Amino acid sequence: MRVLIVGPYYPDIGGVTSYVHNLALELIIHGHSVAIFQTRPGKDYLWAKLKVYRLPYTLQRRIRAFAKGLLVLVRFSISDLRGFIKVSKSLLLKPREVLRFLIIMGRVYEIINDFSPHIIHSNHLSTRSLACGVVSRILGIPMVITAHGYDTSPPSSLGEYLLRNIVLNYTDRAIVLTKTKRRILELLYVFYSSKVIVIPNCIPCKNTLVIRTVRNNEELLVLKKETKMRLGIDPRNIVIAFLGRINRRKGVFDILECAKNICQSKKELCSKMKILIVGSGKDKELVEKSIEELKVPNVMFIGSVDKVTKNIILRATDLLLLPTYHDEAFPTVILEAYAEGTPVIAYPFLGANEIIEKGVTGFVLHGRNVRLLCEMLYDICNKMSMLNKMGFNALVHIKKKYCCEHLVHKRIVPMYRDLLAQRCKAVSEWKHNDD
């Protein structure tokens, strides 16, 4: 089977990029052909067995893609006038998106002629997915969309609502990552509720050291101590980490404020804690400056790291913090922490309680504020046996529910095959009726 995945990809970073990467690699491992359409300008490139297409970056190629997009639009207006009018109305409310829509549509048409996919799998209920949906409908290729964060929340404008509504019209299945998100989409877009299904986020488990080797809580504890020593950290320290984009809305400054409060009021606990800030982003310099000004000795800013180093840091970590103010969908970093036997404390976001089980794999706080975070940290760091038990629970949890080896081949690939079978059946019936 040939699958074209549309969405952000390297050098982009973030949860959706990880989702695209994990899905693509798992499909390739089991013999499927995969190409990725990264909708940012740049040169096409090969990465391992992946062909990565980009949007045109020269004026000449952009004009060519735009012209092809116009031709596709004309063909669309002839074959489905009612659909053409609906798409036009939704785009007129977002005029800045019209040019991008046409260029993406023309580029998708070029890619399909080159790669000949059986399935298109896009990400986000967005303009790029609408462009893919129109082309896929014209050419008779089934399309799947995975909705992630902002697009599973109530829309901010009428234009955004109409866009998402028409995108759902031109997709065959819409995947959401939690049951809570499914309920929201079913309420907002009632006419397309039958298309919405839940398939959670996943990560590859087969080659993960901790999943392969750790059989009980004691072995996990030994491995964490060894990893701490490898990183030059006292194995008796409680290691707390933040991994993500360094910006205010990710809650990194709440962690610094909490570290300051604990060190001022609980000096004994402060001396046992080591807080690691890992990542990059627009507020990187401000975070480094804040650490210097607060003069909190137990906070270390590490910055951006590669995937191998990130996994080692998570393996040494006793507790991951996710004090986000964003409307997250299903943060991949939670699963990455679970895979290294690390529980999670998070601020509330829609669907959080489906991913983090209270007292089993971590805690979701009742609100988003520093006081609650400090209280939870103080409480849980004085119960190390509970923290260690939650770490092993997290490891068991991911094996049962969130391994790509299971979800891709038991849920996603069968869905692809069902959609292909339905499309083949519809074509066969159409030809029979035509005869």
mmCIF file of C-alpha atoms in Angstrom, residues 93-399:
data_model
loop_
_atom_site.group_PDB
_atom_site.id
_atom_site.type_symbol
_atom_site.label_atom_id
_atom_site.label_comp_id
_atom_site.label_asym_id
_atom_site.label_seq_id
_atom_site.Cartn_x
_atom_site.Cartn_y
_atom_site.Cartn_z
ATOM 1 C CA LEU A 93 -14.149 34.299 4.765
ATOM 2 C CA LYS A 94 -10.381 33.645 4.996
ATOM 3 C CA PRO A 95 -9.068 35.517 1.906
ATOM 4 C CA ARG A 96 -5.401 35.226 2.930
ATOM 5 C CA GLU A 97 -5.697 31.452 2.583
ATOM 6 C CA VAL A 98 -6.905 31.438 -1.054
ATOM 7 C CA LEU A 99 -3.446 31.666 -2.667
ATOM 8 C CA ARG A 100 -2.008 29.052 -0.286
ATOM 9 C CA PHE A 101 -4.991 26.774 -0.991
ATOM 10 C CA LEU A 102 -4.426 26.909 -4.751
ATOM 11 C CA ILE A 103 -0.644 26.349 -4.493
ATOM 12 C CA ILE A 104 -1.092 23.382 -2.134
ATOM 13 C CA MET A 105 -3.806 21.911 -4.360
ATOM 14 C CA GLY A 106 -1.569 22.200 -7.440
ATOM 15 C CA ARG A 107 1.379 20.676 -5.582
ATOM 16 C CA VAL A 108 -0.723 17.788 -4.241
ATOM 17 C CA TYR A 109 -1.846 17.071 -7.790
ATOM 18 C CA GLU A 110 1.823 16.926 -8.919
ATOM 19 C CA ILE A 111 2.760 14.633 -6.012
ATOM 20 C CA ILE A 112 -0.119 12.257 -6.715
ATOM 21 C CA ASN A 113 0.982 11.972 -10.354
ATOM 22 C CA ASP A 114 4.517 11.159 -9.172
ATOM 23 C CA PHE A 115 3.803 8.867 -6.200
ATOM 24 C CA SER A 116 0.321 7.405 -7.009
ATOM 25 C CA PRO A 117 -0.862 6.920 -3.395
ATOM 26 C CA HIS A 118 -3.688 4.585 -2.440
ATOM 27 C CA ILE A 119 -4.447 6.676 0.679
ATOM 28 C CA ILE A 120 -3.895 10.307 1.665
ATOM 29 C CA HIS A 121 -3.502 10.888 5.408
ATOM 30 C CA SER A 122 -3.478 14.587 6.320
ATOM 31 C CA ASN A 123 -3.126 16.333 9.687
ATOM 32 C CA HIS A 124 -5.315 19.124 11.127
ATOM 33 C CA LEU A 125 -8.692 20.386 9.947
ATOM 34 C CA SER A 126 -6.997 23.108 7.935
ATOM 35 C CA THR A 127 -6.594 24.727 4.516
ATOM 36 C CA ARG A 128 -3.966 22.178 3.495
ATOM 37 C CA SER A 129 -6.345 19.324 4.374
ATOM 38 C CA LEU A 130 -9.124 20.985 2.382
ATOM 39 C CA ALA A 131 -6.819 21.250 -0.644
ATOM 40 C CA CYS A 132 -5.903 17.564 -0.272
ATOM 41 C CA GLY A 133 -9.569 16.646 0.205
ATOM 42 C CA VAL A 134 -10.692 18.349 -3.010
ATOM 43 C CA VAL A 135 -7.952 16.649 -5.067
ATOM 44 C CA SER A 136 -8.601 13.270 -3.428
ATOM 45 C CA ARG A 137 -12.330 13.528 -4.171
ATOM 46 C CA ILE A 138 -11.694 14.385 -7.841
ATOM 47 C CA LEU A 139 -9.215 11.506 -8.274
ATOM 48 C CA GLY A 140 -11.141 8.982 -6.177
ATOM 49 C CA ILE A 141 -8.464 8.500 -3.488
ATOM 50 C CA PRO A 142 -9.677 7.884 0.104
ATOM 51 C CA MET A 143 -8.525 10.494 2.610
ATOM 52 C CA VAL A 144 -8.035 10.360 6.382
ATOM 53 C CA ILE A 145 -7.371 13.333 8.655
ATOM 54 C CA THR A 146 -5.955 13.309 12.174
ATOM 55 C CA ALA A 147 -7.162 16.315 14.174
ATOM 56 C CA HIS A 148 -4.716 17.363 16.878
ATOM 57 C CA GLY A 149 -4.907 20.438 19.137
ATOM 58 C CA TYR A 150 -6.482 23.742 18.131
ATOM 59 C CA ASP A 151 -8.723 22.130 15.506
ATOM 60 C CA THR A 152 -10.483 19.982 18.101
ATOM 61 C CA SER A 153 -11.520 23.021 20.157
ATOM 62 C CA PRO A 154 -14.459 25.364 19.467
ATOM 63 C CA PRO A 155 -13.527 27.582 16.483
ATOM 64 C CA SER A 156 -12.606 31.205 17.093
ATOM 65 C CA SER A 157 -14.610 32.593 14.149
ATOM 66 C CA LEU A 158 -17.362 31.765 11.671
ATOM 67 C CA GLY A 159 -14.759 31.443 8.918
ATOM 68 C CA GLU A 160 -12.824 28.844 10.940
ATOM 69 C CA TYR A 161 -16.036 26.915 11.678
ATOM 70 C CA LEU A 162 -17.058 26.803 8.009
ATOM 71 C CA LEU A 163 -13.562 25.750 6.962
ATOM 72 C CA ARG A 164 -13.459 22.820 9.395
ATOM 73 C CA ASN A 165 -17.000 21.844 8.429
ATOM 74 C CA ILE A 166 -16.167 21.664 4.722
ATOM 75 C CA VAL A 167 -12.882 19.823 5.445
ATOM 76 C CA LEU A 168 -14.860 17.105 7.243
ATOM 77 C CA ASN A 169 -17.144 16.898 4.222
ATOM 78 C CA TYR A 170 -14.156 16.018 2.027
ATOM 79 C CA THR A 171 -12.588 13.414 4.277
ATOM 80 C CA ASP A 172 -13.560 9.781 4.710
ATOM 81 C CA ARG A 173 -12.411 9.436 8.334
ATOM 82 C CA ALA A 174 -11.401 11.945 10.994
ATOM 83 C CA ILE A 175 -9.147 10.551 13.728
ATOM 84 C CA VAL A 176 -9.096 12.246 17.127
ATOM 85 C CA LEU A 177 -6.760 11.223 19.923
ATOM 86 C CA THR A 178 -9.123 11.106 22.930
ATOM 87 C CA LYS A 179 -12.797 10.401 23.622
ATOM 88 C CA THR A 180 -13.236 13.921 25.002
ATOM 89 C CA LYS A 181 -12.103 15.408 21.696
ATOM 90 C CA ARG A 182 -14.473 13.117 19.811
ATOM 91 C CA ARG A 183 -17.428 14.355 21.858
ATOM 92 C CA ILE A 184 -16.480 17.968 21.067
ATOM 93 C CA LEU A 185 -16.261 17.313 17.317
ATOM 94 C CA GLU A 186 -19.528 15.361 17.328
ATOM 95 C CA LEU A 187 -21.296 18.302 19.001
ATOM 96 C CA LEU A 188 -19.755 20.947 16.742
ATOM 97 C CA TYR A 189 -20.062 19.098 13.434
ATOM 98 C CA VAL A 190 -23.105 16.891 13.953
ATOM 99 C CA PHE A 191 -23.578 16.051 10.254
ATOM 100 C CA TYR A 192 -20.158 14.390 10.118
ATOM 101 C CA SER A 193 -20.148 12.691 13.533
ATOM 102 C CA SER A 194 -20.183 9.215 11.941
ATOM 103 C CA LYS A 195 -16.767 9.934 10.385
ATOM 104 C CA VAL A 196 -15.070 10.691 13.711
ATOM 105 C CA ILE A 197 -13.149 7.845 15.382
ATOM 106 C CA VAL A 198 -10.726 7.641 18.329
ATOM 107 C CA ILE A 199 -7.226 6.249 17.802
ATOM 108 C CA PRO A 200 -4.814 7.493 20.481
ATOM 109 C CA ASN A 201 -1.321 8.795 19.936
ATOM 110 C CA CYS A 202 1.477 6.231 20.021
ATOM 111 C CA ILE A 203 5.240 5.768 20.058
ATOM 112 C CA PRO A 204 7.435 2.858 18.866
ATOM 113 C CA CYS A 205 7.981 0.422 21.741
ATOM 114 C CA LYS A 206 9.930 -2.441 20.185
ATOM 115 C CA ASN A 207 13.393 -0.877 20.444
ATOM 116 C CA THR A 208 12.881 1.068 23.677
ATOM 117 C CA LEU A 209 15.455 -0.121 26.235
ATOM 118 C CA VAL A 210 13.282 0.253 29.362
ATOM 119 C CA ILE A 211 10.253 -1.469 27.814
ATOM 120 C CA ARG A 212 12.437 -4.359 26.597
ATOM 121 C CA THR A 213 14.457 -4.952 29.755
ATOM 122 C CA VAL A 214 12.612 -3.794 32.887
ATOM 123 C CA ARG A 215 10.372 -6.427 34.493
ATOM 124 C CA ASN A 216 9.595 -4.915 37.898
ATOM 125 C CA ASN A 217 9.754 -1.779 40.013
ATOM 126 C CA GLU A 218 13.131 -2.639 41.568
ATOM 127 C CA GLU A 219 14.829 -3.038 38.179
ATOM 128 C CA LEU A 220 13.397 0.305 37.071
ATOM 129 C CA LEU A 221 14.757 2.019 40.187
ATOM 130 C CA VAL A 222 18.241 0.567 39.613
ATOM 131 C CA LEU A 223 18.222 1.667 35.966
ATOM 132 C CA LYS A 224 17.191 5.204 36.895
ATOM 133 C CA LYS A 225 20.000 5.480 39.470
ATOM 134 C CA GLU A 226 22.554 4.212 36.933
ATOM 135 C CA THR A 227 21.330 6.740 34.349
ATOM 136 C CA LYS A 228 21.548 9.593 36.866
ATOM 137 C CA MET A 229 25.181 8.701 37.586
ATOM 138 C CA ARG A 230 25.844 8.553 33.834
ATOM 139 C CA LEU A 231 24.600 12.161 33.602
ATOM 140 C CA GLY A 232 26.684 13.250 36.585
ATOM 141 C CA ILE A 233 23.683 13.575 38.915
ATOM 142 C CA ASP A 234 23.663 12.257 42.473
ATOM 143 C CA PRO A 235 21.531 9.054 42.310
ATOM 144 C CA ARG A 236 19.862 10.059 45.606
ATOM 145 C CA ASN A 237 18.470 13.237 44.004
ATOM 146 C CA ILE A 238 14.859 13.507 42.894
ATOM 147 C CA VAL A 239 15.102 14.507 39.239
ATOM 148 C CA ILE A 240 12.210 16.602 37.917
ATOM 149 C CA ALA A 241 12.155 17.614 34.253
ATOM 150 C CA PHE A 242 10.385 19.810 31.767
ATOM 151 C CA LEU A 243 10.770 18.897 28.077
ATOM 152 C CA GLY A 244 9.138 21.034 25.420
ATOM 153 C CA ARG A 245 9.031 24.381 23.683
ATOM 154 C CA ILE A 246 10.482 27.145 25.813
ATOM 155 C CA ASN A 247 7.709 29.704 25.916
ATOM 156 C CA ARG A 248 5.511 31.200 28.595
ATOM 157 C CA ARG A 249 2.339 29.325 27.592
ATOM 158 C CA LYS A 250 4.078 25.978 28.095
ATOM 159 C CA GLY A 251 4.331 26.834 31.807
ATOM 160 C CA VAL A 252 8.115 26.838 32.137
ATOM 161 C CA PHE A 253 8.057 30.032 34.235
ATOM 162 C CA ASP A 254 5.587 28.378 36.633
ATOM 163 C CA ILE A 255 8.221 25.690 37.236
ATOM 164 C CA LEU A 256 10.888 28.312 37.974
ATOM 165 C CA GLU A 257 8.557 30.131 40.365
ATOM 166 C CA CYS A 258 7.768 26.851 42.093
ATOM 167 C CA ALA A 259 11.467 25.984 42.398
ATOM 168 C CA LYS A 260 12.101 29.372 44.005
ATOM 169 C CA ASN A 261 9.210 28.909 46.500
ATOM 170 C CA ILE A 262 10.338 25.422 47.519
ATOM 171 C CA CYS A 263 13.957 26.497 47.994
ATOM 172 C CA GLN A 264 12.861 29.429 50.170
ATOM 173 C CA SER A 265 10.428 27.483 52.361
ATOM 174 C CA LYS A 266 11.566 23.824 52.156
ATOM 175 C CA LYS A 267 15.341 23.940 52.071
ATOM 176 C CA GLU A 268 15.799 20.254 52.880
ATOM 177 C CA LEU A 269 13.599 19.234 49.937
ATOM 178 C CA CYS A 270 15.306 21.806 47.716
ATOM 179 C CA SER A 271 18.689 20.212 48.392
ATOM 180 C CA LYS A 272 17.361 16.815 47.233
ATOM 181 C CA MET A 273 15.688 18.071 44.029
ATOM 182 C CA LYS A 274 17.294 18.551 40.606
ATOM 183 C CA ILE A 275 15.131 20.371 38.045
ATOM 184 C CA LEU A 276 16.084 20.050 34.360
ATOM 185 C CA ILE A 277 14.685 22.421 31.702
ATOM 186 C CA VAL A 278 15.088 20.859 28.243
ATOM 187 C CA GLY A 279 14.064 22.402 24.922
ATOM 188 C CA SER A 280 14.286 25.508 22.785
ATOM 189 C CA GLY A 281 11.945 28.325 21.821
ATOM 190 C CA LYS A 282 11.322 32.043 21.721
ATOM 191 C CA ASP A 283 11.692 32.530 25.507
ATOM 192 C CA LYS A 284 14.973 30.592 25.818
ATOM 193 C CA GLU A 285 17.106 33.633 26.727
ATOM 194 C CA LEU A 286 14.470 34.901 29.154
ATOM 195 C CA VAL A 287 14.435 31.536 30.947
ATOM 196 C CA GLU A 288 18.241 31.505 31.230
ATOM 197 C CA LYS A 289 18.163 35.053 32.608
ATOM 198 C CA SER A 290 15.408 34.126 35.103
ATOM 199 C CA ILE A 291 17.408 31.153 36.392
ATOM 200 C CA GLU A 292 20.389 33.450 37.028
ATOM 201 C CA GLU A 293 18.258 36.102 38.764
ATOM 202 C CA LEU A 294 16.356 33.614 40.954
ATOM 203 C CA LYS A 295 19.653 32.073 42.078
ATOM 204 C CA VAL A 296 18.050 28.672 42.537
ATOM 205 C CA PRO A 297 20.947 26.193 42.657
ATOM 206 C CA ASN A 298 18.915 23.110 41.782
ATOM 207 C CA VAL A 299 17.663 24.283 38.338
ATOM 208 C CA MET A 300 19.675 23.452 35.220
ATOM 209 C CA PHE A 301 18.833 24.753 31.733
ATOM 210 C CA ILE A 302 20.004 22.176 29.178
ATOM 211 C CA GLY A 303 18.536 23.566 25.955
ATOM 212 C CA SER A 304 17.794 21.616 22.794
ATOM 213 C CA VAL A 305 18.883 17.962 22.607
ATOM 214 C CA ASP A 306 18.636 15.129 20.080
ATOM 215 C CA LYS A 307 16.183 12.247 20.482
ATOM 216 C CA VAL A 308 18.712 9.820 22.014
ATOM 217 C CA THR A 309 19.760 12.359 24.667
ATOM 218 C CA LYS A 310 16.125 13.224 25.361
ATOM 219 C CA ASN A 311 15.350 9.567 26.085
ATOM 220 C CA ILE A 312 18.364 9.291 28.409
ATOM 221 C CA ILE A 313 17.218 12.400 30.317
ATOM 222 C CA LEU A 314 13.692 10.964 30.656
ATOM 223 C CA ARG A 315 15.181 7.675 31.870
ATOM 224 C CA ALA A 316 16.997 9.540 34.653
ATOM 225 C CA THR A 317 13.891 11.588 35.493
ATOM 226 C CA ASP A 318 11.662 10.682 38.432
ATOM 227 C CA LEU A 319 8.855 13.082 37.491
ATOM 228 C CA LEU A 320 7.929 14.967 34.312
ATOM 229 C CA LEU A 321 6.106 18.308 34.586
ATOM 230 C CA LEU A 322 3.650 19.500 31.921
ATOM 231 C CA PRO A 323 2.203 22.769 33.262
ATOM 232 C CA THR A 324 0.842 23.844 29.879
ATOM 233 C CA TYR A 325 -1.641 26.636 29.231
ATOM 234 C CA HIS A 326 -2.182 25.413 25.661
ATOM 235 C CA ASP A 327 -5.213 23.389 24.594
ATOM 236 C CA GLU A 328 -3.191 20.212 24.088
ATOM 237 C CA ALA A 329 -4.591 17.206 22.227
ATOM 238 C CA PHE A 330 -2.333 14.320 23.267
ATOM 239 C CA PRO A 331 1.232 15.436 24.070
ATOM 240 C CA THR A 332 3.739 12.897 22.732
ATOM 241 C CA VAL A 333 6.121 13.753 25.571
ATOM 242 C CA ILE A 334 3.742 12.032 28.023
ATOM 243 C CA LEU A 335 4.146 8.744 26.151
ATOM 244 C CA GLU A 336 7.897 9.270 25.826
ATOM 245 C CA ALA A 337 8.050 9.711 29.608
ATOM 246 C CA TYR A 338 5.902 6.613 30.217
ATOM 247 C CA ALA A 339 8.224 4.582 27.963
ATOM 248 C CA GLU A 340 11.130 5.478 30.267
ATOM 249 C CA GLY A 341 9.179 4.663 33.441
ATOM 250 C CA THR A 342 8.493 8.296 34.359
ATOM 251 C CA PRO A 343 5.133 9.527 35.759
ATOM 252 C CA VAL A 344 3.665 12.925 34.824
ATOM 253 C CA ILE A 345 2.091 15.888 36.607
ATOM 254 C CA ALA A 346 0.116 18.141 34.259
ATOM 255 C CA TYR A 347 -2.136 21.158 34.296
ATOM 256 C CA PRO A 348 -5.670 20.269 33.110
ATOM 257 C CA PHE A 349 -6.430 20.140 29.395
ATOM 258 C CA LEU A 350 -9.303 18.431 27.561
ATOM 259 C CA GLY A 351 -8.690 14.694 27.619
ATOM 260 C CA ALA A 352 -5.850 14.830 30.167
ATOM 261 C CA ASN A 353 -7.609 12.443 32.568
ATOM 262 C CA GLU A 354 -7.859 9.827 29.804
ATOM 263 C CA ILE A 355 -4.063 9.835 29.371
ATOM 264 C CA ILE A 356 -2.879 10.373 32.969
ATOM 265 C CA GLU A 357 -4.581 8.127 35.527
ATOM 266 C CA LYS A 358 -4.806 9.805 38.931
ATOM 267 C CA GLY A 359 -2.367 8.234 41.392
ATOM 268 C CA VAL A 360 -1.524 5.477 38.885
ATOM 269 C CA THR A 361 0.612 7.119 36.192
ATOM 270 C CA GLY A 362 0.641 10.664 37.582
ATOM 271 C CA PHE A 363 -1.721 13.516 38.459
ATOM 272 C CA VAL A 364 -3.739 16.157 36.611
ATOM 273 C CA LEU A 365 -4.053 19.262 38.796
ATOM 274 C CA HIS A 366 -7.458 20.876 39.396
ATOM 275 C CA GLY A 367 -6.328 24.238 38.045
ATOM 276 C CA ARG A 368 -3.518 26.085 36.334
ATOM 277 C CA ASN A 369 -1.542 27.940 38.970
ATOM 278 C CA VAL A 370 1.829 27.844 40.706
ATOM 279 C CA ARG A 371 0.426 27.241 44.194
ATOM 280 C CA LEU A 372 -1.231 23.952 43.182
ATOM 281 C CA LEU A 373 1.912 22.852 41.356
ATOM 282 C CA CYS A 374 4.124 23.593 44.387
ATOM 283 C CA GLU A 375 1.778 21.788 46.763
ATOM 284 C CA MET A 376 1.705 18.701 44.542
ATOM 285 C CA LEU A 377 5.482 18.679 44.133
ATOM 286 C CA TYR A 378 6.052 19.011 47.863
ATOM 287 C CA ASP A 379 3.555 16.242 48.598
ATOM 288 C CA ILE A 380 4.727 13.750 45.985
ATOM 289 C CA CYS A 381 8.465 14.270 46.545
ATOM 290 C CA ASN A 382 7.962 13.201 50.146
ATOM 291 C CA LYS A 383 6.440 9.916 48.919
ATOM 292 C CA MET A 384 9.244 8.414 46.848
ATOM 293 C CA SER A 385 7.838 4.888 47.048
ATOM 294 C CA MET A 386 4.621 6.141 45.459
ATOM 295 C CA LEU A 387 6.604 7.998 42.777
ATOM 296 C CA ASN A 388 8.583 4.858 41.932
ATOM 297 C CA LYS A 389 5.428 2.759 41.770
ATOM 298 C CA MET A 390 3.753 5.237 39.403
ATOM 299 C CA GLY A 391 6.843 5.078 37.159
ATOM 300 C CA PHE A 392 6.487 1.321 36.744
ATOM 301 C CA ASN A 393 2.705 1.679 36.269
ATOM 302 C CA ALA A 394 3.405 4.126 33.432
ATOM 303 C CA LEU A 395 5.644 1.538 31.790
ATOM 304 C CA VAL A 396 2.931 -1.125 32.001
ATOM 305 C CA HIS A 397 0.352 1.391 30.772
ATOM 306 C CA ILE A 398 2.183 2.198 27.557
ATOM 307 C CA LYS A 399 2.781 -1.457 26.715
#
